[in-house]
Amino acid sequence: MGKSVAIVGATGAVGRTMAKVIEEKNLNITKIGLFASKRSIGKKINIGSNEIIVEKTEIDKVSKYDYCLLAVDSKLSQKLAPELIKKGTIVIDNSSAFRLDHQVPLVVPEVNPQKAYNHKGIISNPNCSTIQMVLSLYPIHSISPIQRVVVSTYQSASGAGQKAVDELKNCTENVLNGVKCQNEAFIHPIAFSAIPHIDSFDPSGYTKEELKMSNETQKIMNSQIKVSATCVRIPTINCHCESINIQTKNKVTVTDALKAYEKFPSVKVWDNPKENIYPLPPNVDGYDDVFIGRIRQDKTIENGLNIWSVADNLRKGAATNAVQILELLI
Ligand SMILES: NC(=O)C1=CN([C@@H]2O[C@H](COP(=O)(O)OP(=O)(O)OC[C@H]3O[C@@H](n4cnc5c(N)ncnc54)[C@H](OP(=O)(O)O)[C@@H]3O)[C@@H](O)[C@H]2O)C=CC1
Ligand SMILES: N[C@@H](CC(=O)OP(=O)(O)O)C(=O)O
């Protein structure tokens, strides 16, 4: 029998992308409900040929659905998810609220799909930079265990939500017109800049975004891989980039890495330096895969590789991964 699915946060960057991904996949869903804040009551969103009217989020309404894809901030997830599971709705949560909870599976379907079945009502979707990195690491890890990773990210505005995308556009236009740029979504004006500060600082000096990349990777890959991350916001609209340095237990050659990536689902290699071919955000926008290029041996250590990875953070980094989890369950 077909299942019913609610998207809460349906008007946001991730929620809108979830609606698109559901439209593209032929899932056994009989009813879809779209919910957001009271500001969005009456907005219309098309899924296939159906025009769906956005409703205000109320537990009694959302809990009528079998599954809820939650795409709201973590504070709101913390409030809504327990109330929904109490009423029997299974929640796939995009926020960071429950990701490190031992009772909650944290799932990348190509890596640890079996965890999804062992849920107690909530399944967490990992952080966008983490999903992308885990898929970039896992094929290499399958050849030789990864010991340590040093990663620098170049994260797009859409990672900070729809308002941040609007702010990037307005701010760029203002700066070009000699007008001062106002910033609310970002800590500093984003136009023509690079901001090494995503989420808040931890007493260790790392940001929470950087710690998520470390802690969530260990949980998903069930391994004590050491990850040292520096997360940077750059003025691109969509798609995150990552420069990843990987240290393995035994030597992994570029040829080994290419073979492993080529047979792995959801990973594509675009790597031809002679022809200037490597993944770029505008070419990856709208795709569900993680794209890898610039694969090369690290000359400074014995068992090291450097790679460049690009993925659509709203799709594989958020909506597509969440809908894949839903697909495993229905
Ligand atoms: N953007 C990304 O790449 C990624 C995001 N995530 C996570 O996904 C979640 C959603 O992010 P994103 O889509 O970027 O955020 P947006 O800011 O773009 O969207 C937020 C959504 O939450 C809704 N909302 C706000 N307040 C309420 C309320 N009181 N009741 C019901 N709905 C409300 C908004 O509705 P309204 O329009 O009515 O205000 C909107 O639909 C966050 O937890 C984020 O951390 C995770 C991985 C990647
Ligand atoms: N922090 C990510 C997106 C995000 O919302 O992540 P999280 O769900 O882990 O807070 C970014 O800004 O690009």
PDB file of C-alpha atoms in Angstrom, residues 209-308:
ATOM      1  CA  GLU A 209      30.520  22.739  11.224  1.00  0.00           C
ATOM      2  CA  GLU A 210      34.123  21.484  11.356  1.00  0.00           C
ATOM      3  CA  LEU A 211      33.394  19.231  14.330  1.00  0.00           C
ATOM      4  CA  LYS A 212      30.317  17.814  12.571  1.00  0.00           C
ATOM      5  CA  MET A 213      32.561  16.715   9.699  1.00  0.00           C
ATOM      6  CA  SER A 214      34.713  14.825  12.167  1.00  0.00           C
ATOM      7  CA  ASN A 215      32.110  13.341  14.540  1.00  0.00           C
ATOM      8  CA  GLU A 216      29.494  12.466  11.931  1.00  0.00           C
ATOM      9  CA  THR A 217      32.072  10.855   9.605  1.00  0.00           C
ATOM     10  CA  GLN A 218      33.222   8.568  12.439  1.00  0.00           C
ATOM     11  CA  LYS A 219      29.632   7.564  13.221  1.00  0.00           C
ATOM     12  CA  ILE A 220      28.607   6.888   9.599  1.00  0.00           C
ATOM     13  CA  MET A 221      31.797   5.026   8.675  1.00  0.00           C
ATOM     14  CA  ASN A 222      31.944   3.261  12.051  1.00  0.00           C
ATOM     15  CA  SER A 223      35.633   4.071  12.253  1.00  0.00           C
ATOM     16  CA  GLN A 224      37.881   6.286  14.349  1.00  0.00           C
ATOM     17  CA  ILE A 225      39.210   8.182  11.296  1.00  0.00           C
ATOM     18  CA  LYS A 226      40.832  11.434  12.436  1.00  0.00           C
ATOM     19  CA  VAL A 227      39.387  14.415  10.578  1.00  0.00           C
ATOM     20  CA  SER A 228      40.794  17.936  10.755  1.00  0.00           C
ATOM     21  CA  ALA A 229      38.487  20.337   8.893  1.00  0.00           C
ATOM     22  CA  THR A 230      38.490  24.022   7.989  1.00  0.00           C
ATOM     23  CA  CYS A 231      35.085  25.124   6.699  1.00  0.00           C
ATOM     24  CA  VAL A 232      34.877  28.253   4.562  1.00  0.00           C
ATOM     25  CA  ARG A 233      31.880  30.036   3.060  1.00  0.00           C
ATOM     26  CA  ILE A 234      32.483  31.392  -0.448  1.00  0.00           C
ATOM     27  CA  PRO A 235      30.240  33.506  -2.700  1.00  0.00           C
ATOM     28  CA  THR A 236      28.890  30.707  -4.925  1.00  0.00           C
ATOM     29  CA  ILE A 237      25.129  30.147  -4.999  1.00  0.00           C
ATOM     30  CA  ASN A 238      25.002  26.350  -4.847  1.00  0.00           C
ATOM     31  CA  CYS A 239      27.302  23.266  -4.600  1.00  0.00           C
ATOM     32  CA  HIS A 240      29.982  22.742  -1.976  1.00  0.00           C
ATOM     33  CA  CYS A 241      33.624  22.025  -2.898  1.00  0.00           C
ATOM     34  CA  GLU A 242      36.120  20.144  -0.747  1.00  0.00           C
ATOM     35  CA  SER A 243      39.886  19.774  -1.014  1.00  0.00           C
ATOM     36  CA  ILE A 244      40.574  16.484   0.775  1.00  0.00           C
ATOM     37  CA  ASN A 245      43.939  15.086   1.858  1.00  0.00           C
ATOM     38  CA  ILE A 246      43.658  11.386   2.728  1.00  0.00           C
ATOM     39  CA  GLN A 247      46.210   9.280   4.614  1.00  0.00           C
ATOM     40  CA  THR A 248      45.651   5.527   4.307  1.00  0.00           C
ATOM     41  CA  LYS A 249      47.176   2.582   6.176  1.00  0.00           C
ATOM     42  CA  ASN A 250      48.655   1.074   3.004  1.00  0.00           C
ATOM     43  CA  LYS A 251      49.511   2.749  -0.248  1.00  0.00           C
ATOM     44  CA  VAL A 252      46.571   3.496  -2.584  1.00  0.00           C
ATOM     45  CA  THR A 253      47.681   4.471  -6.080  1.00  0.00           C
ATOM     46  CA  VAL A 254      45.800   6.890  -8.317  1.00  0.00           C
ATOM     47  CA  THR A 255      44.834   3.916 -10.505  1.00  0.00           C
ATOM     48  CA  ASP A 256      43.468   2.021  -7.471  1.00  0.00           C
ATOM     49  CA  ALA A 257      41.475   5.099  -6.453  1.00  0.00           C
ATOM     50  CA  LEU A 258      40.054   5.581  -9.953  1.00  0.00           C
ATOM     51  CA  LYS A 259      38.933   1.955 -10.108  1.00  0.00           C
ATOM     52  CA  ALA A 260      37.286   2.184  -6.678  1.00  0.00           C
ATOM     53  CA  TYR A 261      35.439   5.394  -7.540  1.00  0.00           C
ATOM     54  CA  GLU A 262      34.316   4.139 -10.924  1.00  0.00           C
ATOM     55  CA  LYS A 263      32.459   1.166  -9.494  1.00  0.00           C
ATOM     56  CA  PHE A 264      30.933   3.054  -6.556  1.00  0.00           C
ATOM     57  CA  PRO A 265      27.303   4.280  -6.791  1.00  0.00           C
ATOM     58  CA  SER A 266      26.630   8.036  -6.561  1.00  0.00           C
ATOM     59  CA  VAL A 267      30.262   8.965  -7.270  1.00  0.00           C
ATOM     60  CA  LYS A 268      31.484  10.202 -10.668  1.00  0.00           C
ATOM     61  CA  VAL A 269      35.065  10.946 -11.672  1.00  0.00           C
ATOM     62  CA  TRP A 270      35.728  14.010 -13.833  1.00  0.00           C
ATOM     63  CA  ASP A 271      39.489  14.107 -13.917  1.00  0.00           C
ATOM     64  CA  ASN A 272      41.444  15.049 -17.019  1.00  0.00           C
ATOM     65  CA  PRO A 273      43.937  17.800 -16.191  1.00  0.00           C
ATOM     66  CA  LYS A 274      45.278  17.885 -19.780  1.00  0.00           C
ATOM     67  CA  GLU A 275      41.844  18.997 -20.970  1.00  0.00           C
ATOM     68  CA  ASN A 276      41.235  21.224 -17.880  1.00  0.00           C
ATOM     69  CA  ILE A 277      38.515  18.844 -16.736  1.00  0.00           C
ATOM     70  CA  TYR A 278      37.619  18.664 -13.046  1.00  0.00           C
ATOM     71  CA  PRO A 279      34.298  19.268 -11.266  1.00  0.00           C
ATOM     72  CA  LEU A 280      33.077  22.863 -10.852  1.00  0.00           C
ATOM     73  CA  PRO A 281      29.973  24.116  -9.003  1.00  0.00           C
ATOM     74  CA  PRO A 282      28.049  25.319 -12.105  1.00  0.00           C
ATOM     75  CA  ASN A 283      28.546  21.942 -13.816  1.00  0.00           C
ATOM     76  CA  VAL A 284      27.463  19.909 -10.794  1.00  0.00           C
ATOM     77  CA  ASP A 285      24.415  22.017  -9.878  1.00  0.00           C
ATOM     78  CA  GLY A 286      21.232  19.919 -10.115  1.00  0.00           C
ATOM     79  CA  TYR A 287      22.987  16.520 -10.051  1.00  0.00           C
ATOM     80  CA  ASP A 288      22.593  13.867  -7.356  1.00  0.00           C
ATOM     81  CA  ASP A 289      26.131  12.462  -7.493  1.00  0.00           C
ATOM     82  CA  VAL A 290      29.370  13.497  -5.805  1.00  0.00           C
ATOM     83  CA  PHE A 291      31.988  14.459  -8.415  1.00  0.00           C
ATOM     84  CA  ILE A 292      35.702  13.808  -7.914  1.00  0.00           C
ATOM     85  CA  GLY A 293      38.701  15.254  -9.744  1.00  0.00           C
ATOM     86  CA  ARG A 294      42.369  16.262  -9.298  1.00  0.00           C
ATOM     87  CA  ILE A 295      43.191  12.788  -7.903  1.00  0.00           C
ATOM     88  CA  ARG A 296      46.909  12.775  -7.193  1.00  0.00           C
ATOM     89  CA  GLN A 297      49.473  11.221  -4.897  1.00  0.00           C
ATOM     90  CA  ASP A 298      50.497  13.389  -1.930  1.00  0.00           C
ATOM     91  CA  LYS A 299      54.237  13.796  -2.449  1.00  0.00           C
ATOM     92  CA  THR A 300      54.892  14.686   1.205  1.00  0.00           C
ATOM     93  CA  ILE A 301      53.778  11.466   2.914  1.00  0.00           C
ATOM     94  CA  GLU A 302      54.095   7.792   2.128  1.00  0.00           C
ATOM     95  CA  ASN A 303      50.446   6.767   1.857  1.00  0.00           C
ATOM     96  CA  GLY A 304      48.637   9.943   0.883  1.00  0.00           C
ATOM     97  CA  LEU A 305      46.168  11.072  -1.764  1.00  0.00           C
ATOM     98  CA  ASN A 306      44.770  14.496  -2.611  1.00  0.00           C
ATOM     99  CA  ILE A 307      41.354  14.859  -4.209  1.00  0.00           C
ATOM    100  CA  TRP A 308      38.900  17.626  -5.155  1.00  0.00           C
TER     101      TRP A 308
END
